[in-house]
């Protein structure tokens, strides 16, 4: 049978409709998240970054109704994990829970680092600040910042300070003390804080910057003396310990570490907004804030500009790396 002209027109129209259907009739994408989220932490379990990272995981679990799988991948002060996330698909299913080390500091000293935190990651939000404390061993004859500065200026090169590693936030924090006050103190890098704190308490190193949580027991038994905190103001739990910037020789001092989370570059804005909303909701929860405080951190408000913080601290660290000639 030969089709009529009307039938031929109908067939052509139907074929055309089928040809263009995929352009407008694609099935709707499932709402995010539609599968488990992988949260990568660049440090071993049990440390401060891991503790805060697991708080972030719980926030996402609750406020996104998501399954969150935490994966610890330690190496190079968080750089190995960060590089893994940078190289992942920007779909919101691979995220980084990190610190100011790999999200700002290490770029200034690690020549092998391939990624730029300010360009190759999508910042989600700041979770907490990580205050540190400048302490002296019990064997050092100082009781306050005034005596510390006077002693070291009188004895350049005689005293030492420990840090948990080259390019770590405590390392930079101590170098800023040296730069502002014009001091010469020998740096002794360690592989982490545990051995450093032991040596400090035993008199094998003279000063260090460590977290108040780690310093607490040693302050109570008299093996360490607190001289100042690295935040711009005093800490609520250590009101008798001055901020370093209170001393005229250290005016303007402020260099705290921090914890945050990020995604690969190119994350869709709607997923970024959803993750940020979940973080804000979590940080408004008193139970979450209490958990962060118990780990020695200061909970963020949830509205901080993480992208600006990364850029600002990268500049600070680059300046200090040049001053101290730090290269890893």
PDB file of C-alpha atoms in Angstrom:
ATOM      1  CA  UNK A   1       0.000   0.000   0.000  1.00  0.00           C
ATOM      2  CA  UNK A   2       1.279   3.478  -0.893  1.00  0.00           C
ATOM      3  CA  UNK A   3       0.797   5.902   2.054  1.00  0.00           C
ATOM      4  CA  UNK A   4      -1.201   9.083   1.484  1.00  0.00           C
ATOM      5  CA  UNK A   5       0.431  12.499   1.554  1.00  0.00           C
ATOM      6  CA  UNK A   6      -1.069  13.083   5.020  1.00  0.00           C
ATOM      7  CA  UNK A   7       0.325   9.787   6.269  1.00  0.00           C
ATOM      8  CA  UNK A   8       3.755  10.588   4.901  1.00  0.00           C
ATOM      9  CA  UNK A   9       3.687  13.954   6.694  1.00  0.00           C
ATOM     10  CA  UNK A  10       2.694  12.227   9.942  1.00  0.00           C
ATOM     11  CA  UNK A  11       5.542   9.748   9.644  1.00  0.00           C
ATOM     12  CA  UNK A  12       8.069  12.530   8.989  1.00  0.00           C
ATOM     13  CA  UNK A  13       6.767  14.511  11.963  1.00  0.00           C
ATOM     14  CA  UNK A  14       6.946  11.463  14.218  1.00  0.00           C
ATOM     15  CA  UNK A  15      10.497  10.674  13.127  1.00  0.00           C
ATOM     16  CA  UNK A  16      11.555  14.273  13.746  1.00  0.00           C
ATOM     17  CA  UNK A  17      10.023  14.201  17.194  1.00  0.00           C
ATOM     18  CA  UNK A  18      11.874  11.019  18.060  1.00  0.00           C
ATOM     19  CA  UNK A  19      15.138  12.502  16.792  1.00  0.00           C
ATOM     20  CA  UNK A  20      14.975  15.557  19.028  1.00  0.00           C
ATOM     21  CA  UNK A  21      13.410  13.877  22.065  1.00  0.00           C
ATOM     22  CA  UNK A  22      16.723  13.163  23.848  1.00  0.00           C
ATOM     23  CA  UNK A  23      17.495  16.872  23.887  1.00  0.00           C
ATOM     24  CA  UNK A  24      14.524  17.685  26.057  1.00  0.00           C
ATOM     25  CA  UNK A  25      13.235  14.415  27.453  1.00  0.00           C
ATOM     26  CA  UNK A  26      16.283  13.261  29.434  1.00  0.00           C
ATOM     27  CA  UNK A  27      15.339  11.531  32.690  1.00  0.00           C
ATOM     28  CA  UNK A  28      15.600  13.779  35.732  1.00  0.00           C
ATOM     29  CA  UNK A  29      18.867  13.525  37.695  1.00  0.00           C
ATOM     30  CA  UNK A  30      18.433  12.047  41.175  1.00  0.00           C
ATOM     31  CA  UNK A  31      18.612  14.545  44.007  1.00  0.00           C
ATOM     32  CA  UNK A  32      22.016  14.900  45.647  1.00  0.00           C
ATOM     33  CA  UNK A  33      23.184  12.844  47.421  1.00  0.00           C
ATOM     34  CA  UNK A  34      21.967   9.714  45.671  1.00  0.00           C
ATOM     35  CA  UNK A  35      24.861   7.466  46.731  1.00  0.00           C
ATOM     36  CA  UNK A  36      27.488   7.322  49.521  1.00  0.00           C
ATOM     37  CA  UNK A  37      29.802  10.313  49.982  1.00  0.00           C
ATOM     38  CA  UNK A  38      33.493   9.573  50.426  1.00  0.00           C
ATOM     39  CA  UNK A  39      35.142  11.936  52.937  1.00  0.00           C
ATOM     40  CA  UNK A  40      38.938  11.730  52.651  1.00  0.00           C
ATOM     41  CA  UNK A  41      41.101  12.704  55.644  1.00  0.00           C
ATOM     42  CA  UNK A  42      44.823  13.162  55.082  1.00  0.00           C
ATOM     43  CA  UNK A  43      45.929  12.008  58.521  1.00  0.00           C
ATOM     44  CA  UNK A  44      45.865   8.863  60.632  1.00  0.00           C
ATOM     45  CA  UNK A  45      42.889   8.098  62.878  1.00  0.00           C
ATOM     46  CA  UNK A  46      42.889   9.680  66.319  1.00  0.00           C
ATOM     47  CA  UNK A  47      44.538  13.018  65.544  1.00  0.00           C
ATOM     48  CA  UNK A  48      42.906  16.435  65.628  1.00  0.00           C
ATOM     49  CA  UNK A  49      42.157  16.567  61.880  1.00  0.00           C
ATOM     50  CA  UNK A  50      40.617  13.094  62.047  1.00  0.00           C
ATOM     51  CA  UNK A  51      38.454  14.055  65.026  1.00  0.00           C
ATOM     52  CA  UNK A  52      37.123  17.174  63.304  1.00  0.00           C
ATOM     53  CA  UNK A  53      36.729  15.282  60.023  1.00  0.00           C
ATOM     54  CA  UNK A  54      34.488  12.738  61.732  1.00  0.00           C
ATOM     55  CA  UNK A  55      32.394  15.561  63.161  1.00  0.00           C
ATOM     56  CA  UNK A  56      31.959  16.849  59.593  1.00  0.00           C
ATOM     57  CA  UNK A  57      30.990  13.333  58.498  1.00  0.00           C
ATOM     58  CA  UNK A  58      28.304  13.190  61.179  1.00  0.00           C
ATOM     59  CA  UNK A  59      26.998  16.614  60.128  1.00  0.00           C
ATOM     60  CA  UNK A  60      26.637  15.492  56.503  1.00  0.00           C
ATOM     61  CA  UNK A  61      25.039  12.220  57.576  1.00  0.00           C
ATOM     62  CA  UNK A  62      22.394  14.026  59.586  1.00  0.00           C
ATOM     63  CA  UNK A  63      21.667  17.103  57.506  1.00  0.00           C
ATOM     64  CA  UNK A  64      21.909  15.538  54.042  1.00  0.00           C
ATOM     65  CA  UNK A  65      20.440  12.179  55.096  1.00  0.00           C
ATOM     66  CA  UNK A  66      23.548  10.714  53.495  1.00  0.00           C
ATOM     67  CA  UNK A  67      25.780   7.705  53.905  1.00  0.00           C
ATOM     68  CA  UNK A  68      29.282   9.070  54.534  1.00  0.00           C
ATOM     69  CA  UNK A  69      32.332   6.819  54.298  1.00  0.00           C
ATOM     70  CA  UNK A  70      35.439   8.204  56.043  1.00  0.00           C
ATOM     71  CA  UNK A  71      38.753   7.238  54.452  1.00  0.00           C
ATOM     72  CA  UNK A  72      42.055   8.079  56.167  1.00  0.00           C
ATOM     73  CA  UNK A  73      44.929   8.479  53.730  1.00  0.00           C
ATOM     74  CA  UNK A  74      47.912   9.881  55.594  1.00  0.00           C
ATOM     75  CA  UNK A  75      50.998  11.238  53.892  1.00  0.00           C
ATOM     76  CA  UNK A  76      53.008  14.442  53.335  1.00  0.00           C
ATOM     77  CA  UNK A  77      51.111  16.518  55.917  1.00  0.00           C
ATOM     78  CA  UNK A  78      47.778  15.908  54.204  1.00  0.00           C
ATOM     79  CA  UNK A  79      49.013  16.558  50.656  1.00  0.00           C
ATOM     80  CA  UNK A  80      48.518  12.971  49.437  1.00  0.00           C
ATOM     81  CA  UNK A  81      44.832  13.001  50.355  1.00  0.00           C
ATOM     82  CA  UNK A  82      44.312  16.511  48.994  1.00  0.00           C
ATOM     83  CA  UNK A  83      45.838  15.561  45.651  1.00  0.00           C
ATOM     84  CA  UNK A  84      43.523  12.562  45.471  1.00  0.00           C
ATOM     85  CA  UNK A  85      40.490  14.787  45.965  1.00  0.00           C
ATOM     86  CA  UNK A  86      41.779  17.397  43.494  1.00  0.00           C
ATOM     87  CA  UNK A  87      42.013  14.628  40.868  1.00  0.00           C
ATOM     88  CA  UNK A  88      38.511  13.281  41.572  1.00  0.00           C
ATOM     89  CA  UNK A  89      35.304  13.935  39.641  1.00  0.00           C
ATOM     90  CA  UNK A  90      33.621  17.141  40.889  1.00  0.00           C
ATOM     91  CA  UNK A  91      30.254  15.556  41.597  1.00  0.00           C
ATOM     92  CA  UNK A  92      30.086  15.986  45.372  1.00  0.00           C
ATOM     93  CA  UNK A  93      30.837  12.355  46.154  1.00  0.00           C
ATOM     94  CA  UNK A  94      34.529  12.802  46.995  1.00  0.00           C
ATOM     95  CA  UNK A  95      35.272  15.492  49.588  1.00  0.00           C
ATOM     96  CA  UNK A  96      38.312  16.495  51.633  1.00  0.00           C
ATOM     97  CA  UNK A  97      38.316  17.094  55.388  1.00  0.00           C
ATOM     98  CA  UNK A  98      41.571  18.930  55.927  1.00  0.00           C
ATOM     99  CA  UNK A  99      43.564  21.508  57.807  1.00  0.00           C
ATOM    100  CA  UNK A 100      45.428  24.736  57.208  1.00  0.00           C
ATOM    101  CA  UNK A 101      48.503  22.623  56.414  1.00  0.00           C
ATOM    102  CA  UNK A 102      47.440  21.132  53.075  1.00  0.00           C
ATOM    103  CA  UNK A 103      44.797  23.781  52.358  1.00  0.00           C
ATOM    104  CA  UNK A 104      47.220  26.712  52.676  1.00  0.00           C
ATOM    105  CA  UNK A 105      50.663  26.099  54.171  1.00  0.00           C
ATOM    106  CA  UNK A 106      52.380  23.248  52.357  1.00  0.00           C
ATOM    107  CA  UNK A 107      52.285  24.939  48.945  1.00  0.00           C
ATOM    108  CA  UNK A 108      54.898  27.412  50.211  1.00  0.00           C
ATOM    109  CA  UNK A 109      57.439  24.742  51.153  1.00  0.00           C
ATOM    110  CA  UNK A 110      56.668  21.508  49.296  1.00  0.00           C
ATOM    111  CA  UNK A 111      58.169  21.740  45.807  1.00  0.00           C
ATOM    112  CA  UNK A 112      56.590  18.387  44.896  1.00  0.00           C
ATOM    113  CA  UNK A 113      53.031  19.598  45.560  1.00  0.00           C
ATOM    114  CA  UNK A 114      51.181  19.768  42.253  1.00  0.00           C
ATOM    115  CA  UNK A 115      47.932  21.428  43.276  1.00  0.00           C
ATOM    116  CA  UNK A 116      47.199  25.021  44.268  1.00  0.00           C
ATOM    117  CA  UNK A 117      44.603  25.091  47.077  1.00  0.00           C
ATOM    118  CA  UNK A 118      43.288  28.487  45.974  1.00  0.00           C
ATOM    119  CA  UNK A 119      42.663  27.316  42.390  1.00  0.00           C
ATOM    120  CA  UNK A 120      42.214  23.555  42.308  1.00  0.00           C
ATOM    121  CA  UNK A 121      39.614  23.037  45.029  1.00  0.00           C
ATOM    122  CA  UNK A 122      36.067  24.232  45.630  1.00  0.00           C
ATOM    123  CA  UNK A 123      35.938  25.579  49.199  1.00  0.00           C
ATOM    124  CA  UNK A 124      32.917  24.376  51.160  1.00  0.00           C
ATOM    125  CA  UNK A 125      33.385  25.853  54.597  1.00  0.00           C
ATOM    126  CA  UNK A 126      35.409  26.404  57.738  1.00  0.00           C
ATOM    127  CA  UNK A 127      34.606  23.962  60.550  1.00  0.00           C
ATOM    128  CA  UNK A 128      36.811  25.210  63.386  1.00  0.00           C
ATOM    129  CA  UNK A 129      39.907  27.139  64.376  1.00  0.00           C
ATOM    130  CA  UNK A 130      42.855  25.295  65.913  1.00  0.00           C
ATOM    131  CA  UNK A 131      44.500  27.524  68.518  1.00  0.00           C
ATOM    132  CA  UNK A 132      48.045  26.764  69.573  1.00  0.00           C
ATOM    133  CA  UNK A 133      50.164  27.716  72.559  1.00  0.00           C
ATOM    134  CA  UNK A 134      53.801  28.832  72.853  1.00  0.00           C
ATOM    135  CA  UNK A 135      55.224  26.872  75.767  1.00  0.00           C
ATOM    136  CA  UNK A 136      58.570  26.512  77.511  1.00  0.00           C
ATOM    137  CA  UNK A 137      60.022  23.457  79.181  1.00  0.00           C
ATOM    138  CA  UNK A 138      60.262  23.524  82.968  1.00  0.00           C
ATOM    139  CA  UNK A 139      64.054  23.749  82.689  1.00  0.00           C
ATOM    140  CA  UNK A 140      63.973  27.103  80.860  1.00  0.00           C
ATOM    141  CA  UNK A 141      64.328  30.051  83.299  1.00  0.00           C
ATOM    142  CA  UNK A 142      61.354  32.102  82.055  1.00  0.00           C
ATOM    143  CA  UNK A 143      57.842  32.647  83.359  1.00  0.00           C
ATOM    144  CA  UNK A 144      56.336  35.019  80.789  1.00  0.00           C
ATOM    145  CA  UNK A 145      56.778  36.552  77.339  1.00  0.00           C
ATOM    146  CA  UNK A 146      58.891  39.421  78.629  1.00  0.00           C
ATOM    147  CA  UNK A 147      61.422  37.057  80.187  1.00  0.00           C
ATOM    148  CA  UNK A 148      61.365  34.745  77.155  1.00  0.00           C
ATOM    149  CA  UNK A 149      62.203  37.533  74.681  1.00  0.00           C
ATOM    150  CA  UNK A 150      64.900  38.957  76.946  1.00  0.00           C
ATOM    151  CA  UNK A 151      66.514  35.542  77.489  1.00  0.00           C
ATOM    152  CA  UNK A 152      66.628  34.560  73.827  1.00  0.00           C
ATOM    153  CA  UNK A 153      67.878  37.970  72.704  1.00  0.00           C
ATOM    154  CA  UNK A 154      70.688  37.700  75.234  1.00  0.00           C
ATOM    155  CA  UNK A 155      71.576  34.188  74.032  1.00  0.00           C
ATOM    156  CA  UNK A 156      71.049  34.015  70.248  1.00  0.00           C
ATOM    157  CA  UNK A 157      71.218  30.464  68.920  1.00  0.00           C
ATOM    158  CA  UNK A 158      71.444  28.836  72.352  1.00  0.00           C
ATOM    159  CA  UNK A 159      67.818  27.791  72.602  1.00  0.00           C
ATOM    160  CA  UNK A 160      65.698  25.526  70.400  1.00  0.00           C
ATOM    161  CA  UNK A 161      62.056  24.976  69.588  1.00  0.00           C
ATOM    162  CA  UNK A 162      60.299  21.877  68.308  1.00  0.00           C
ATOM    163  CA  UNK A 163      57.564  21.518  65.703  1.00  0.00           C
ATOM    164  CA  UNK A 164      55.629  18.497  64.407  1.00  0.00           C
ATOM    165  CA  UNK A 165      57.220  18.906  60.992  1.00  0.00           C
ATOM    166  CA  UNK A 166      58.660  21.268  58.406  1.00  0.00           C
ATOM    167  CA  UNK A 167      55.953  23.452  56.921  1.00  0.00           C
ATOM    168  CA  UNK A 168      53.389  22.613  59.590  1.00  0.00           C
ATOM    169  CA  UNK A 169      51.252  25.395  61.060  1.00  0.00           C
ATOM    170  CA  UNK A 170      53.186  25.258  64.379  1.00  0.00           C
ATOM    171  CA  UNK A 171      56.434  25.619  62.429  1.00  0.00           C
ATOM    172  CA  UNK A 172      55.159  28.749  60.690  1.00  0.00           C
ATOM    173  CA  UNK A 173      53.685  30.062  63.937  1.00  0.00           C
ATOM    174  CA  UNK A 174      57.077  29.853  65.668  1.00  0.00           C
ATOM    175  CA  UNK A 175      58.850  31.470  62.723  1.00  0.00           C
ATOM    176  CA  UNK A 176      56.420  34.386  62.961  1.00  0.00           C
ATOM    177  CA  UNK A 177      57.444  34.846  66.615  1.00  0.00           C
ATOM    178  CA  UNK A 178      61.087  34.902  65.543  1.00  0.00           C
ATOM    179  CA  UNK A 179      60.417  37.344  62.713  1.00  0.00           C
ATOM    180  CA  UNK A 180      58.369  39.866  64.701  1.00  0.00           C
ATOM    181  CA  UNK A 181      60.589  39.850  67.798  1.00  0.00           C
ATOM    182  CA  UNK A 182      63.885  39.522  65.933  1.00  0.00           C
ATOM    183  CA  UNK A 183      64.914  36.295  67.663  1.00  0.00           C
ATOM    184  CA  UNK A 184      67.309  33.505  66.738  1.00  0.00           C
ATOM    185  CA  UNK A 185      66.045  30.109  67.943  1.00  0.00           C
ATOM    186  CA  UNK A 186      67.055  26.790  66.359  1.00  0.00           C
ATOM    187  CA  UNK A 187      64.234  24.782  64.808  1.00  0.00           C
ATOM    188  CA  UNK A 188      64.064  21.043  65.602  1.00  0.00           C
ATOM    189  CA  UNK A 189      61.477  19.296  63.390  1.00  0.00           C
ATOM    190  CA  UNK A 190      59.808  16.081  64.562  1.00  0.00           C
ATOM    191  CA  UNK A 191      57.589  13.485  62.909  1.00  0.00           C
ATOM    192  CA  UNK A 192      54.446  14.524  64.726  1.00  0.00           C
ATOM    193  CA  UNK A 193      53.653  16.059  68.093  1.00  0.00           C
ATOM    194  CA  UNK A 194      53.985  13.083  70.446  1.00  0.00           C
ATOM    195  CA  UNK A 195      57.788  12.713  70.351  1.00  0.00           C
ATOM    196  CA  UNK A 196      58.224  16.484  70.364  1.00  0.00           C
ATOM    197  CA  UNK A 197      56.093  16.913  73.487  1.00  0.00           C
ATOM    198  CA  UNK A 198      57.986  14.121  75.230  1.00  0.00           C
ATOM    199  CA  UNK A 199      61.337  15.742  74.428  1.00  0.00           C
ATOM    200  CA  UNK A 200      60.050  19.119  75.529  1.00  0.00           C
ATOM    201  CA  UNK A 201      58.911  17.741  78.869  1.00  0.00           C
ATOM    202  CA  UNK A 202      62.244  15.944  79.241  1.00  0.00           C
ATOM    203  CA  UNK A 203      64.347  19.029  78.587  1.00  0.00           C
ATOM    204  CA  UNK A 204      65.757  17.943  75.199  1.00  0.00           C
ATOM    205  CA  UNK A 205      64.152  20.912  73.435  1.00  0.00           C
ATOM    206  CA  UNK A 206      63.373  24.283  75.016  1.00  0.00           C
ATOM    207  CA  UNK A 207      60.204  25.682  73.441  1.00  0.00           C
ATOM    208  CA  UNK A 208      57.375  24.566  71.187  1.00  0.00           C
ATOM    209  CA  UNK A 209      53.989  25.478  69.804  1.00  0.00           C
ATOM    210  CA  UNK A 210      51.429  22.799  70.647  1.00  0.00           C
ATOM    211  CA  UNK A 211      47.681  22.604  71.083  1.00  0.00           C
ATOM    212  CA  UNK A 212      46.228  23.596  74.463  1.00  0.00           C
ATOM    213  CA  UNK A 213      44.644  20.145  74.656  1.00  0.00           C
ATOM    214  CA  UNK A 214      48.041  18.446  74.346  1.00  0.00           C
ATOM    215  CA  UNK A 215      49.709  20.959  76.663  1.00  0.00           C
ATOM    216  CA  UNK A 216      47.104  20.676  79.428  1.00  0.00           C
ATOM    217  CA  UNK A 217      48.443  17.660  81.367  1.00  0.00           C
ATOM    218  CA  UNK A 218      52.039  18.950  81.168  1.00  0.00           C
ATOM    219  CA  UNK A 219      50.985  22.379  82.400  1.00  0.00           C
ATOM    220  CA  UNK A 220      49.194  20.808  85.346  1.00  0.00           C
ATOM    221  CA  UNK A 221      52.186  18.699  86.415  1.00  0.00           C
ATOM    222  CA  UNK A 222      54.606  21.594  85.958  1.00  0.00           C
ATOM    223  CA  UNK A 223      56.673  20.096  83.124  1.00  0.00           C
ATOM    224  CA  UNK A 224      55.637  22.897  80.765  1.00  0.00           C
ATOM    225  CA  UNK A 225      54.980  26.634  81.160  1.00  0.00           C
ATOM    226  CA  UNK A 226      52.446  28.481  78.999  1.00  0.00           C
ATOM    227  CA  UNK A 227      53.793  31.759  77.609  1.00  0.00           C
ATOM    228  CA  UNK A 228      51.186  32.797  75.043  1.00  0.00           C
ATOM    229  CA  UNK A 229      48.499  31.664  72.593  1.00  0.00           C
ATOM    230  CA  UNK A 230      48.656  32.130  68.817  1.00  0.00           C
ATOM    231  CA  UNK A 231      45.117  33.481  68.425  1.00  0.00           C
ATOM    232  CA  UNK A 232      44.377  37.207  68.276  1.00  0.00           C
ATOM    233  CA  UNK A 233      42.725  37.084  71.718  1.00  0.00           C
ATOM    234  CA  UNK A 234      42.938  34.944  74.842  1.00  0.00           C
ATOM    235  CA  UNK A 235      41.281  31.549  75.002  1.00  0.00           C
ATOM    236  CA  UNK A 236      38.238  31.073  77.300  1.00  0.00           C
ATOM    237  CA  UNK A 237      39.799  28.051  79.020  1.00  0.00           C
ATOM    238  CA  UNK A 238      43.191  29.749  79.491  1.00  0.00           C
ATOM    239  CA  UNK A 239      42.282  33.315  80.433  1.00  0.00           C
ATOM    240  CA  UNK A 240      45.519  33.758  82.391  1.00  0.00           C
ATOM    241  CA  UNK A 241      47.646  33.039  79.299  1.00  0.00           C
ATOM    242  CA  UNK A 242      48.105  36.158  77.140  1.00  0.00           C
ATOM    243  CA  UNK A 243      47.729  36.279  73.388  1.00  0.00           C
ATOM    244  CA  UNK A 244      51.188  36.590  71.858  1.00  0.00           C
ATOM    245  CA  UNK A 245      50.118  39.810  70.152  1.00  0.00           C
ATOM    246  CA  UNK A 246      49.640  41.486  73.544  1.00  0.00           C
ATOM    247  CA  UNK A 247      53.415  41.911  73.855  1.00  0.00           C
ATOM    248  CA  UNK A 248      54.714  45.071  72.096  1.00  0.00           C
ATOM    249  CA  UNK A 249      57.427  43.066  70.317  1.00  0.00           C
ATOM    250  CA  UNK A 250      54.757  40.768  68.851  1.00  0.00           C
ATOM    251  CA  UNK A 251      52.087  43.357  68.105  1.00  0.00           C
ATOM    252  CA  UNK A 252      49.556  42.107  65.562  1.00  0.00           C
ATOM    253  CA  UNK A 253      50.525  38.458  65.987  1.00  0.00           C
ATOM    254  CA  UNK A 254      47.781  36.058  64.920  1.00  0.00           C
ATOM    255  CA  UNK A 255      48.320  32.713  63.238  1.00  0.00           C
ATOM    256  CA  UNK A 256      45.959  29.934  64.245  1.00  0.00           C
ATOM    257  CA  UNK A 257      45.530  26.693  62.415  1.00  0.00           C
ATOM    258  CA  UNK A 258      42.088  25.670  61.187  1.00  0.00           C
ATOM    259  CA  UNK A 259      39.981  22.784  59.957  1.00  0.00           C
ATOM    260  CA  UNK A 260      37.762  22.888  56.873  1.00  0.00           C
ATOM    261  CA  UNK A 261      36.389  20.811  54.062  1.00  0.00           C
ATOM    262  CA  UNK A 262      36.493  21.184  50.313  1.00  0.00           C
ATOM    263  CA  UNK A 263      35.649  19.498  47.021  1.00  0.00           C
ATOM    264  CA  UNK A 264      37.347  19.232  43.626  1.00  0.00           C
ATOM    265  CA  UNK A 265      37.357  22.253  41.345  1.00  0.00           C
ATOM    266  CA  UNK A 266      34.245  22.517  39.197  1.00  0.00           C
ATOM    267  CA  UNK A 267      31.723  21.351  41.800  1.00  0.00           C
ATOM    268  CA  UNK A 268      28.214  22.402  40.645  1.00  0.00           C
ATOM    269  CA  UNK A 269      27.069  25.510  42.584  1.00  0.00           C
ATOM    270  CA  UNK A 270      23.851  23.849  43.726  1.00  0.00           C
ATOM    271  CA  UNK A 271      25.798  21.002  45.370  1.00  0.00           C
ATOM    272  CA  UNK A 272      28.244  23.460  46.943  1.00  0.00           C
ATOM    273  CA  UNK A 273      25.297  25.412  48.382  1.00  0.00           C
ATOM    274  CA  UNK A 274      23.712  22.233  49.735  1.00  0.00           C
ATOM    275  CA  UNK A 275      26.942  21.206  51.479  1.00  0.00           C
ATOM    276  CA  UNK A 276      27.395  24.693  52.930  1.00  0.00           C
ATOM    277  CA  UNK A 277      23.832  24.710  54.266  1.00  0.00           C
ATOM    278  CA  UNK A 278      24.443  21.345  55.948  1.00  0.00           C
ATOM    279  CA  UNK A 279      27.646  22.652  57.573  1.00  0.00           C
ATOM    280  CA  UNK A 280      25.895  25.779  58.877  1.00  0.00           C
ATOM    281  CA  UNK A 281      23.099  23.678  60.327  1.00  0.00           C
ATOM    282  CA  UNK A 282      25.596  21.367  61.984  1.00  0.00           C
ATOM    283  CA  UNK A 283      27.647  24.179  63.508  1.00  0.00           C
ATOM    284  CA  UNK A 284      24.482  25.650  65.016  1.00  0.00           C
ATOM    285  CA  UNK A 285      23.960  22.443  66.991  1.00  0.00           C
ATOM    286  CA  UNK A 286      25.190  22.819  70.620  1.00  0.00           C
ATOM    287  CA  UNK A 287      26.165  19.132  70.745  1.00  0.00           C
ATOM    288  CA  UNK A 288      28.386  19.514  67.682  1.00  0.00           C
ATOM    289  CA  UNK A 289      30.009  22.638  69.069  1.00  0.00           C
ATOM    290  CA  UNK A 290      30.679  20.824  72.344  1.00  0.00           C
ATOM    291  CA  UNK A 291      32.371  17.969  70.470  1.00  0.00           C
ATOM    292  CA  UNK A 292      34.633  20.405  68.615  1.00  0.00           C
ATOM    293  CA  UNK A 293      35.529  22.229  71.817  1.00  0.00           C
ATOM    294  CA  UNK A 294      36.337  18.920  73.514  1.00  0.00           C
ATOM    295  CA  UNK A 295      38.882  18.246  70.750  1.00  0.00           C
ATOM    296  CA  UNK A 296      40.607  21.549  71.509  1.00  0.00           C
ATOM    297  CA  UNK A 297      39.096  23.448  68.569  1.00  0.00           C
ATOM    298  CA  UNK A 298      37.071  26.664  68.417  1.00  0.00           C
ATOM    299  CA  UNK A 299      33.873  26.016  66.401  1.00  0.00           C
ATOM    300  CA  UNK A 300      33.388  28.230  63.357  1.00  0.00           C
ATOM    301  CA  UNK A 301      30.227  30.265  62.869  1.00  0.00           C
ATOM    302  CA  UNK A 302      29.501  28.724  59.488  1.00  0.00           C
ATOM    303  CA  UNK A 303      29.497  31.934  57.434  1.00  0.00           C
ATOM    304  CA  UNK A 304      33.265  32.522  57.131  1.00  0.00           C
ATOM    305  CA  UNK A 305      34.753  33.073  53.660  1.00  0.00           C
ATOM    306  CA  UNK A 306      36.964  29.986  53.336  1.00  0.00           C
ATOM    307  CA  UNK A 307      38.240  30.963  49.896  1.00  0.00           C
ATOM    308  CA  UNK A 308      39.510  34.284  51.251  1.00  0.00           C
ATOM    309  CA  UNK A 309      41.029  32.590  54.299  1.00  0.00           C
ATOM    310  CA  UNK A 310      42.952  30.177  52.060  1.00  0.00           C
ATOM    311  CA  UNK A 311      44.332  33.025  49.937  1.00  0.00           C
ATOM    312  CA  UNK A 312      45.252  35.153  52.961  1.00  0.00           C
ATOM    313  CA  UNK A 313      47.034  32.329  54.778  1.00  0.00           C
ATOM    314  CA  UNK A 314      48.830  31.173  51.627  1.00  0.00           C
ATOM    315  CA  UNK A 315      50.308  34.665  51.384  1.00  0.00           C
ATOM    316  CA  UNK A 316      51.302  34.583  55.073  1.00  0.00           C
ATOM    317  CA  UNK A 317      52.954  31.199  54.733  1.00  0.00           C
ATOM    318  CA  UNK A 318      54.775  32.158  51.542  1.00  0.00           C
ATOM    319  CA  UNK A 319      56.170  35.249  53.263  1.00  0.00           C
ATOM    320  CA  UNK A 320      57.310  33.226  56.283  1.00  0.00           C
ATOM    321  CA  UNK A 321      58.795  30.491  54.100  1.00  0.00           C
ATOM    322  CA  UNK A 322      60.881  33.114  52.300  1.00  0.00           C
ATOM    323  CA  UNK A 323      61.928  34.692  55.602  1.00  0.00           C
ATOM    324  CA  UNK A 324      62.955  31.386  57.182  1.00  0.00           C
ATOM    325  CA  UNK A 325      64.239  29.859  53.906  1.00  0.00           C
ATOM    326  CA  UNK A 326      61.954  26.853  54.408  1.00  0.00           C
ATOM    327  CA  UNK A 327      62.045  24.346  51.559  1.00  0.00           C
ATOM    328  CA  UNK A 328      61.041  20.705  51.843  1.00  0.00           C
TER     329      UNK A 328
END
